[in-house]
Short mmCIF file of C-alpha atoms in Angstrom, two decimals:
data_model
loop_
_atom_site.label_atom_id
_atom_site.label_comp_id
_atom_site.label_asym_id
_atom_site.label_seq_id
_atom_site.Cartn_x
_atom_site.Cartn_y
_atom_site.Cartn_z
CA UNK A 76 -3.91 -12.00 23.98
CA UNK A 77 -0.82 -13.42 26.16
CA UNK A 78 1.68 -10.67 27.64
CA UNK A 79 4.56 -10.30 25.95
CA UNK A 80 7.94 -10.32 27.88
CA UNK A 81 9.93 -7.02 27.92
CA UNK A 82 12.39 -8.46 24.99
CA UNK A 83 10.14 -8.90 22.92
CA UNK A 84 8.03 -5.59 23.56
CA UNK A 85 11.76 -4.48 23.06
CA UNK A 86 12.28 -6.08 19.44
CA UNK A 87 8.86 -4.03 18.93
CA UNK A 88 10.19 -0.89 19.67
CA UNK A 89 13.41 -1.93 17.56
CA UNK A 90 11.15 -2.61 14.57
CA UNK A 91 9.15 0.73 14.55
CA UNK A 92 12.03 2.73 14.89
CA UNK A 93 13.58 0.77 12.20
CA UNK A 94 10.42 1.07 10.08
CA UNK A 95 10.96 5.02 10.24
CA UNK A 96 14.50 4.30 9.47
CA UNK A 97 13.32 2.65 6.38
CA UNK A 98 11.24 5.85 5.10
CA UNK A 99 13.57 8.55 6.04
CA UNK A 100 16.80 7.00 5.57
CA UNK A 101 18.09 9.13 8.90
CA UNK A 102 20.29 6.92 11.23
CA UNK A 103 18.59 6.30 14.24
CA UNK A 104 20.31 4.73 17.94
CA UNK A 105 18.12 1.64 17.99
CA UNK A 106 19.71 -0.33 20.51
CA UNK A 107 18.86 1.98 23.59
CA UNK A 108 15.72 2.21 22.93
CA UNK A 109 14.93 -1.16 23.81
CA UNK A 110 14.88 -0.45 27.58
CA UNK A 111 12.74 2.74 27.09
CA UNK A 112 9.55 0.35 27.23
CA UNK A 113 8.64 -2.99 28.79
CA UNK A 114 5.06 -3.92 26.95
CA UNK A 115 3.77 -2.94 23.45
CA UNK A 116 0.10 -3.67 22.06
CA UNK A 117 0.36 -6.67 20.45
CA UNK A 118 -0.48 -7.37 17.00
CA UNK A 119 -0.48 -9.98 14.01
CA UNK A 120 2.41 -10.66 12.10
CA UNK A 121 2.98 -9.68 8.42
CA UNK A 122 3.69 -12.64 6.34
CA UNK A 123 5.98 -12.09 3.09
CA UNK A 124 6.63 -14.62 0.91
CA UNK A 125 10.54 -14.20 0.69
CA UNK A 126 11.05 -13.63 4.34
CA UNK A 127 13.24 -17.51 3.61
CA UNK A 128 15.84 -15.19 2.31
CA UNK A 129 16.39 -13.54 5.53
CA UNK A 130 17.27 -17.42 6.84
CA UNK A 131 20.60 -17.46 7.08
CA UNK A 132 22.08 -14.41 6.84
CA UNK A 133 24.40 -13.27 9.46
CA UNK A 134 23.96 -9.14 8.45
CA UNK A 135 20.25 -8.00 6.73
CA UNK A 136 21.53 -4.59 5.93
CA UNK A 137 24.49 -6.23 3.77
CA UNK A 138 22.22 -8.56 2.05
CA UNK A 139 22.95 -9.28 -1.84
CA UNK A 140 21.27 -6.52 -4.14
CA UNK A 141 20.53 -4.52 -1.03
CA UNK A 142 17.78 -4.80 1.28
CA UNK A 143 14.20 -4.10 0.06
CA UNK A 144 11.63 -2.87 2.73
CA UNK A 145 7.52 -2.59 1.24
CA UNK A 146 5.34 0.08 3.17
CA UNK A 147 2.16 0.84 2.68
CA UNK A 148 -0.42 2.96 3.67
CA UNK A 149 -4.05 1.87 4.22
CA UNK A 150 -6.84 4.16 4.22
CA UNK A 151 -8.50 1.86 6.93
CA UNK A 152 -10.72 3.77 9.02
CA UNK A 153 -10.55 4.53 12.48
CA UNK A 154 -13.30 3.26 14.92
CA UNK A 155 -13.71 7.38 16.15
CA UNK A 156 -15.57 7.68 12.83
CA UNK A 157 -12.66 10.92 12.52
CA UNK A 158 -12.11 10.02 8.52
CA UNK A 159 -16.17 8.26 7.93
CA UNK A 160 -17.65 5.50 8.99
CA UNK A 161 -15.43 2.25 9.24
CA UNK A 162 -18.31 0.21 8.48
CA UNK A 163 -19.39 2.28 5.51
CA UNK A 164 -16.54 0.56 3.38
CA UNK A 165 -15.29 -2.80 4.04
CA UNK A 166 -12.79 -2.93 1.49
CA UNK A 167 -9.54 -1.37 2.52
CA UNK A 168 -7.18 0.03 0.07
CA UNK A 169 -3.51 0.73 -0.01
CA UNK A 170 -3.76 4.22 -1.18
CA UNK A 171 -0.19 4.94 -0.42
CA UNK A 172 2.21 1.94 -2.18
CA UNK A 173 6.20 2.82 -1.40
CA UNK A 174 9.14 0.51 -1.79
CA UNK A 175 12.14 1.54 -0.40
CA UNK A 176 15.33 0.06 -1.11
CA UNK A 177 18.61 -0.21 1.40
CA UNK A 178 21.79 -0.49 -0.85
CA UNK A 179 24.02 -3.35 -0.15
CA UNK A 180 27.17 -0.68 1.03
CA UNK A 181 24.83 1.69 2.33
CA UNK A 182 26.37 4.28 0.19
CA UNK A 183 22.12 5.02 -0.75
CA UNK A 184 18.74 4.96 -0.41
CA UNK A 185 15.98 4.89 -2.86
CA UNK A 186 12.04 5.58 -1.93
CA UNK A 187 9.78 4.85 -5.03
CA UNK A 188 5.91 5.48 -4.89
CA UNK A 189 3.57 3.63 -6.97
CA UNK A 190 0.95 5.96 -7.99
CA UNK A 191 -2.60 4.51 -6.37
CA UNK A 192 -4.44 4.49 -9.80
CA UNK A 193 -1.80 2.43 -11.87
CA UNK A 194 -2.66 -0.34 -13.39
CA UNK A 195 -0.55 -4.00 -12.14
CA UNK A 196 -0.86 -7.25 -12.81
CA UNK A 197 -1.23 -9.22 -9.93
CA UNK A 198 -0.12 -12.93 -9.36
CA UNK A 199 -1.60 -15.98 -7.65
CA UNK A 200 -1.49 -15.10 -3.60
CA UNK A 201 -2.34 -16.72 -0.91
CA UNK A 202 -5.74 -16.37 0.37
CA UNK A 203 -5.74 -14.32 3.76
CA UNK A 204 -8.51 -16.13 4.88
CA UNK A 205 -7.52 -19.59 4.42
CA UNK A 206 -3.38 -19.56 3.66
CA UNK A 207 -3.66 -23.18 2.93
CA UNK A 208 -6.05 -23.76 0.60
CA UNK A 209 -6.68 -22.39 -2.86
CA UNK A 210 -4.56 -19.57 -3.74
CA UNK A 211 -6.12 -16.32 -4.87
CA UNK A 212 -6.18 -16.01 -8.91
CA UNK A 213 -4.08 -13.96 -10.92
CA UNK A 214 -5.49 -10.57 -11.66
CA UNK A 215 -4.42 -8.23 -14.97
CA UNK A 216 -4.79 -4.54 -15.25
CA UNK A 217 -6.78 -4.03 -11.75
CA UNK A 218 -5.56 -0.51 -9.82
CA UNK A 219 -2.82 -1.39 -7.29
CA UNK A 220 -4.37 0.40 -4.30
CA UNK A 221 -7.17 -2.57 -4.90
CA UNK A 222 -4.44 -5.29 -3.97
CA UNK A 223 -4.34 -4.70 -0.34
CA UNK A 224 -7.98 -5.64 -0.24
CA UNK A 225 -7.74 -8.68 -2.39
CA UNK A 226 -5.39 -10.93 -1.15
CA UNK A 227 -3.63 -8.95 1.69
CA UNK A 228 -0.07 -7.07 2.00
CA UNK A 229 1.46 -10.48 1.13
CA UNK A 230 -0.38 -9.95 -2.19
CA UNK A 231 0.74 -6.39 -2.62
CA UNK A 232 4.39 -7.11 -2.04
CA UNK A 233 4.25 -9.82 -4.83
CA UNK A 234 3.04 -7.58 -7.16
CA UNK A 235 5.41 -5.09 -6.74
CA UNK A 236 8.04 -7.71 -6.53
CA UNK A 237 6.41 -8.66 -10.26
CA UNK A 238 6.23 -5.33 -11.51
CA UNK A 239 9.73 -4.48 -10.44
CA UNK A 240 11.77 -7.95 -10.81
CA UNK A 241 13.01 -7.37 -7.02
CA UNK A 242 12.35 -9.54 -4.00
CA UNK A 243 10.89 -8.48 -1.03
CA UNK A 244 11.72 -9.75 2.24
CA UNK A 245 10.15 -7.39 5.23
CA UNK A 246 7.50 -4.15 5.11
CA UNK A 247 4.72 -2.62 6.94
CA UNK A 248 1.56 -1.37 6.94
CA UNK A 249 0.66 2.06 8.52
CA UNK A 250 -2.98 3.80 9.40
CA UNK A 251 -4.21 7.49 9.41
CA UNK A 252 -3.25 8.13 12.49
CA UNK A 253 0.26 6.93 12.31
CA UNK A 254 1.44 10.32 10.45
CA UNK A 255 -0.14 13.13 12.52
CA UNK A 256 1.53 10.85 15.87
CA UNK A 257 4.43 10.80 14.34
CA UNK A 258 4.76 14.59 13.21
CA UNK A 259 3.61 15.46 16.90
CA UNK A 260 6.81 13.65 18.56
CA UNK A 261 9.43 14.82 16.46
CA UNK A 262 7.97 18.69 17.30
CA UNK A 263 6.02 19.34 13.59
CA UNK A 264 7.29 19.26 10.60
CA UNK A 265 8.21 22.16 8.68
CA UNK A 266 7.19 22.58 5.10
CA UNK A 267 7.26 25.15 1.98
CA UNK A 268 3.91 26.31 0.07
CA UNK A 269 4.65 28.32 -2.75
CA UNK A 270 1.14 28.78 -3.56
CA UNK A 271 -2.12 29.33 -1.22
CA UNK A 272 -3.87 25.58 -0.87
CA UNK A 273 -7.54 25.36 -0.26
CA UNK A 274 -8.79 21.73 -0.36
CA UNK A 275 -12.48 21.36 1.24
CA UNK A 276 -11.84 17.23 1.03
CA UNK A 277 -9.29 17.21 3.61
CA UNK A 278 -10.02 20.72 5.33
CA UNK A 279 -6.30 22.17 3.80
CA UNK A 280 -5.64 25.35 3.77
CA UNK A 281 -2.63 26.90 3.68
CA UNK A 282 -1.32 30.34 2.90
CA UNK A 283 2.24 30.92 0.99
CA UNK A 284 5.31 30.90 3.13
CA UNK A 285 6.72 27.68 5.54
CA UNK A 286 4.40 26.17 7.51
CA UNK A 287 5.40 24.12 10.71
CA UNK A 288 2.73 21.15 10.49
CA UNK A 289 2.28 18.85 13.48
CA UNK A 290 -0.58 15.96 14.11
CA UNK A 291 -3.41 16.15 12.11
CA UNK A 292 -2.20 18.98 9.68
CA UNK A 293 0.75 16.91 8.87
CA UNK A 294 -1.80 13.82 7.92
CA UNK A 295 -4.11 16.50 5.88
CA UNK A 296 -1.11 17.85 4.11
CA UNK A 297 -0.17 14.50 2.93
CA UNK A 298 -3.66 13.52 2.26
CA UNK A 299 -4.47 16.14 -0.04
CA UNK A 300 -4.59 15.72 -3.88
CA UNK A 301 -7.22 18.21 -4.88
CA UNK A 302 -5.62 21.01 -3.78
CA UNK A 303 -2.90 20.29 -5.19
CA UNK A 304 -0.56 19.73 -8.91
CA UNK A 305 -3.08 18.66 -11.10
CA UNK A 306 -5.25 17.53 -8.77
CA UNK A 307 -4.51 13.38 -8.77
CA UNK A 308 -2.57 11.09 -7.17
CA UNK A 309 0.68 12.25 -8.92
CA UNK A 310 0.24 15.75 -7.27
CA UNK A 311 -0.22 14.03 -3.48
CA UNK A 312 2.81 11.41 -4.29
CA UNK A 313 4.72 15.07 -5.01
CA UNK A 314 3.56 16.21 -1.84
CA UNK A 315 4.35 13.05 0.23
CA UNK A 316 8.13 13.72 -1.00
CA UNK A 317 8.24 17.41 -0.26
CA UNK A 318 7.14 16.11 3.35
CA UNK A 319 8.91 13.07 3.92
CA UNK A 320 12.05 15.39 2.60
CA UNK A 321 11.35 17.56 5.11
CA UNK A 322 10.87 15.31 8.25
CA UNK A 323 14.26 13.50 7.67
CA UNK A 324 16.15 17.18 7.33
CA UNK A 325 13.98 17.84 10.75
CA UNK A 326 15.45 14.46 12.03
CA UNK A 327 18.33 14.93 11.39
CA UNK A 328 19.15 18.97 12.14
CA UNK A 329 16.94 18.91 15.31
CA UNK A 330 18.77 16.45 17.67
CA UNK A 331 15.85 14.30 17.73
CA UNK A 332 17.90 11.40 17.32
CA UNK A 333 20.03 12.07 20.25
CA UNK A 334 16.96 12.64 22.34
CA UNK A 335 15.67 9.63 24.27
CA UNK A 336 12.48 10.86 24.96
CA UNK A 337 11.43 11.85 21.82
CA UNK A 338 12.88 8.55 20.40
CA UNK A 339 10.38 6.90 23.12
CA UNK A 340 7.52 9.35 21.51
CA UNK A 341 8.22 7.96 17.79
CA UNK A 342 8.38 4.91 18.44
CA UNK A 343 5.33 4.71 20.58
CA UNK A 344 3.33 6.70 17.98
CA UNK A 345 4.40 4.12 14.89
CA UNK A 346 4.08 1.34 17.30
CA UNK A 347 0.16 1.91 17.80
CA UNK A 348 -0.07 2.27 13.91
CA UNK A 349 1.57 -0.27 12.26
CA UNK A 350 2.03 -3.74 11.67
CA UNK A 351 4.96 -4.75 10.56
CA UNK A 352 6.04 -8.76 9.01
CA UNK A 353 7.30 -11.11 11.41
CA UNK A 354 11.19 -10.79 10.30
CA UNK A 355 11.49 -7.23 11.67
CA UNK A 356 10.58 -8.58 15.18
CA UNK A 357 14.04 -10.28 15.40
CA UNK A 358 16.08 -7.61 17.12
CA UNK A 359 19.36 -8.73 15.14
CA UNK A 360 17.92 -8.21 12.00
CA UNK A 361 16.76 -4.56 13.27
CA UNK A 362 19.85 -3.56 14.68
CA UNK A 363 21.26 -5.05 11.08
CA UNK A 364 19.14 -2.57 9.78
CA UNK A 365 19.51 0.56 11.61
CA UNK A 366 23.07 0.31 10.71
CA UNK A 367 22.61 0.03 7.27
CA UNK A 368 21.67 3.23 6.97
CA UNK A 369 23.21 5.16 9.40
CA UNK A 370 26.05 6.69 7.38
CA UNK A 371 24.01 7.42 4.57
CA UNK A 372 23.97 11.23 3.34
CA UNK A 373 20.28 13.07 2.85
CA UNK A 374 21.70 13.54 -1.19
CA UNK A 375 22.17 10.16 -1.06
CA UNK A 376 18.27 9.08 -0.86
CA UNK A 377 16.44 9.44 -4.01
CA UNK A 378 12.47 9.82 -3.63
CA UNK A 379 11.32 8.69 -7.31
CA UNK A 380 7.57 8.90 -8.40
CA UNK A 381 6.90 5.64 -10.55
CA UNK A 382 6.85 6.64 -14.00
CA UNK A 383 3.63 5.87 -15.84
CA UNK A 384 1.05 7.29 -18.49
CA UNK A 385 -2.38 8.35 -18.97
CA UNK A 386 -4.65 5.65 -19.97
CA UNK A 387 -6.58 6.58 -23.40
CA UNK A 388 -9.65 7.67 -21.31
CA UNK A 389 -7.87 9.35 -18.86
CA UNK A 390 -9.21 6.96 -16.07
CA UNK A 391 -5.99 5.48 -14.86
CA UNK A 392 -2.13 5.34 -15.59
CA UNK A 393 0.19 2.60 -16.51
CA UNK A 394 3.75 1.69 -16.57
CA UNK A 395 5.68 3.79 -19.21
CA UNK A 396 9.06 2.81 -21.08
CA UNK A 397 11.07 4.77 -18.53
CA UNK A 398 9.84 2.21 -15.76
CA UNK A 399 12.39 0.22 -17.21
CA UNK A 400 15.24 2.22 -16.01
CA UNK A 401 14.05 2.03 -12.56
CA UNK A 402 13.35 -1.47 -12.22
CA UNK A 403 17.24 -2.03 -13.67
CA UNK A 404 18.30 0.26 -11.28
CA UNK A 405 16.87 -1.33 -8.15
CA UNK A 406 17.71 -5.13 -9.90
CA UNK A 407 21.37 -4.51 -9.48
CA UNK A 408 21.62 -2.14 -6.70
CA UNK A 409 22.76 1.00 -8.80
CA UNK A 410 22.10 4.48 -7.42
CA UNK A 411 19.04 6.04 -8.92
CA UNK A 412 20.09 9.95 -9.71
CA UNK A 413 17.30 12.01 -11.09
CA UNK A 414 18.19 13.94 -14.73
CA UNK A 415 18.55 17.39 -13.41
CA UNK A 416 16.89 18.99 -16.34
CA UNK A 417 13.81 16.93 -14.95
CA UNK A 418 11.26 19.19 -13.72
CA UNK A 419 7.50 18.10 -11.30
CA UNK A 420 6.72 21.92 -11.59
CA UNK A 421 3.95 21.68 -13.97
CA UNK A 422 2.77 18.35 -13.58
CA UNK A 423 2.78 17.43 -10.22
CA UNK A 424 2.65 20.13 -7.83
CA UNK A 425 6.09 21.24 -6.85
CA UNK A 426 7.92 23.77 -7.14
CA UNK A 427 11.65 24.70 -6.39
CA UNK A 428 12.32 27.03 -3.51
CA UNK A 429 13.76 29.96 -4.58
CA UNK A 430 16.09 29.98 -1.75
CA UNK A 431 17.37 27.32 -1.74
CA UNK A 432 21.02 26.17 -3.60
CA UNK A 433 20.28 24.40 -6.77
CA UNK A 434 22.36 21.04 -7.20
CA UNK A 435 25.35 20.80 -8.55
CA UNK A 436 26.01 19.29 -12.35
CA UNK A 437 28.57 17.78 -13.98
CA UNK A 438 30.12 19.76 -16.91
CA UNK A 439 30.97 18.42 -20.47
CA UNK A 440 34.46 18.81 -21.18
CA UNK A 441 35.77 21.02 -23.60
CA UNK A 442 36.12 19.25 -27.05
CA UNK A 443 36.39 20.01 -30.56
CA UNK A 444 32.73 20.57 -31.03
CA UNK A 445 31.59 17.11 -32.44
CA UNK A 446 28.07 16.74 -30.82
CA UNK A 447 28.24 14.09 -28.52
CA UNK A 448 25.81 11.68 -26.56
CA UNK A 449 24.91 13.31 -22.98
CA UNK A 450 27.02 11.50 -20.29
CA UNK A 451 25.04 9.47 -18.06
CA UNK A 452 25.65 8.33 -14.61
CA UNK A 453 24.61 4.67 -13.75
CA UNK A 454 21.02 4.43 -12.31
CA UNK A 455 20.06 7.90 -13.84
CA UNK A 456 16.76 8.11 -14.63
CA UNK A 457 15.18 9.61 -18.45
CA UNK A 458 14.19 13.46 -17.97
CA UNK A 459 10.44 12.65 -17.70
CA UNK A 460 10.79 11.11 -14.44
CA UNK A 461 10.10 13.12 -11.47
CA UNK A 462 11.56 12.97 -7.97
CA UNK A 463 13.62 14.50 -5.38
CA UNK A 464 16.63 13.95 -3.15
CA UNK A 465 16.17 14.07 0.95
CA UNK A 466 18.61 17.21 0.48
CA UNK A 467 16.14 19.35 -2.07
CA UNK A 468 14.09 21.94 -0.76
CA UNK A 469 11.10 22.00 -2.67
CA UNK A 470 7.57 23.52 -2.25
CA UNK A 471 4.63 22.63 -2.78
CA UNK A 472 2.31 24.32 -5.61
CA UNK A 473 -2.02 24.77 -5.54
CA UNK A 474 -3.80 23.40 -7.62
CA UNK A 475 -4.78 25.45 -10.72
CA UNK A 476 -7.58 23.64 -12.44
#
């Protein structure tokens, strides 16, 4: 492939900073880390079907509604044979589905993850393999993490732009090894287990107490669902957020964001596993970005599991009524703030660390004791949705079955 010039190996760098930027919601100094690198491996653009609306606009991160950023995770497999044999499966799967959403006056940040076995309609895409021809057809009640493999990221972002009633303008997909690079530069990770994990899927195992996980142990940890919750998807999308949690508070306490060299080490570790769509290689729209969210506090980013149900036979979940209240919230930019009563405990594998300070809630005022509707702040969320701010502490639980 041609050699890129060092600008444009620059806008590379840009973009996978920005890309972790987009996850954590942690400010990061963008703009001199351009200079850190001269060449990047090239690879193929994302396309995105409402990357037009980026046409246009003078500042991305103060875009109308807020900005809305798609990442997902493939469980492609590497050619090392480390995860099974890459030619064993041909289809590859978006087993990890998260939107994340930038708020217009970067006052906050909501991550939502779409559960892998929830069942989406999906729209007419364009076929990957020929763009311009006959577009894909519409699918109904096929598991999202099939998408990817269907009709491309292009096709996953319309779905969740369906599902949601948002529009989504730039994303990015990231492989296995993306996570273990990335929790080796920023020094490991450090987590809570309240409860011993043994998982013989992913090789976890992990004794009660805080655990400092770096490369591979990071990815493990995240890829583990057995051994924790209940033993689904909805226990690993509880893990990903105790994680994820915990890597922006490590961010963000650690002076890794002052440090050039380990800003060179991030970026070079996301930049060798992802591919991100072709609007986050302009380096205005990056540095657009990067400010968006450099202000914004860790209580200020909401991680929010997707609320759905059991199917009848148990084989998959859907949408439930609460879904409703999310997709409102992200429609017209509103803060998303998790019921506080709401507890993952049971259900999904987490558990509150005992040490740490619970948050703060509003009181009723004092009144003449005429029952009264439960105040409600906008974007808040029914008490059977599960989530957690960057801020919370939380641990996560074995599981039990």
């Amino acid at each position: 492939m041609p050699r890129h010039s060092g600008w444009i190996s620059g806008a590379k760098l840009v973009g996978a900073i920005v890309a972790i930027v987009a996850v954590s919601g942690i400010a990061v100094a963008a703009f001199a880390a351009v200079d850190l690198v001269s060449t990047a491996v090239a690879k193929p653009a994302l396309t995105l079907a409402n990357e037009e609306l980026l046409e246009g606009v003078p500042d991305i991160g103060a875009m109308e509604g807020g900005l809305n950023f798609l990442l997902v995770g493939s469980d492609k497999r590497p050619a090392d044979g480390a995860f099974g044999d890459p030619e064993e499966d041909s289809a590859v799967l978006n087993d990890v589905t998260m939107l994340v959403h930038i708020s217009q006056d970067h006052s906050h940040v909501e991550v939502v993850s779409f559960p892998r076995d929830m069942l989406v309609s999906v729209p007419e895409c364009p076929d990957p393999a020929d763009p311009s021809g006959e577009p894909l057809s519409a699918l109904s009640s096929v598991k999202i993490n099939t998408v990817l493999s269907y009709g491309g990221f292009g096709c996953v972002a319309a779905t969740v732009e369906e599902l949601t009633g948002i529009t989504i303008p730039v994303g990015g997909i990231v492989e296995f090894y993306g996570v273990a690079a990335l929790a080796e530069a920023v020094g490991g990770v450090e987590v809570c287990v309240a409860e011993a994990i043994s998982d013989d899927y992913t090789g976890t195992y992990l004794d009660p107490g805080m655990h400092t996980l770096t490369g591979m142990a990071a990815l493990q940890f995240l890829r583990t669902r057995h051994g924790v919750g209940d033993g689904s998807d909805l226990g690993r999308i509880s893990n990903q957020q105790v994680f994820l949690s915990a890597l922006m508070r490590t961010l963000q306490s650690s002076g890794t964001l002052n440090d050039p060299v380990k800003l060179f080490a991030i970026a070079k570790a996301i930049l060798s596993n992802m591919t991100l769509s072709s609007a986050l290689q302009n380096p205005t729209s990056l540095i657009s970005i990067a400010r968006a969210v450099q202000d914004i506090d860790l209580s200020k980013i909401a991680f929010v599991q997707y609320p759905t149900v059991y199917t009848d036979d148990f084989s998959a979940v859907e949408p439930s009524a609460s879904a409703d209240a999310v997709n409102t919230a992200l429609q017209t930019d509103q803060p998303i703030v998790l019921d506080p009563a709401a507890t993952s405990e049971s259900e999904f594998g987490t558990a509150t660390d005992p040490g740490a300070v619970p948050p703060a809630t509003e009181q009723a005022p004092e009144g003449d004791g005429t029952e009264e509707a439960p105040a409600t702040t906008p974007g808040t969320l029914p008490s059977d949705v599960t989530g957690q701010t960057a801020a919370e502490v939380r641990c996560s639980s074995a599981n039990e079955g």
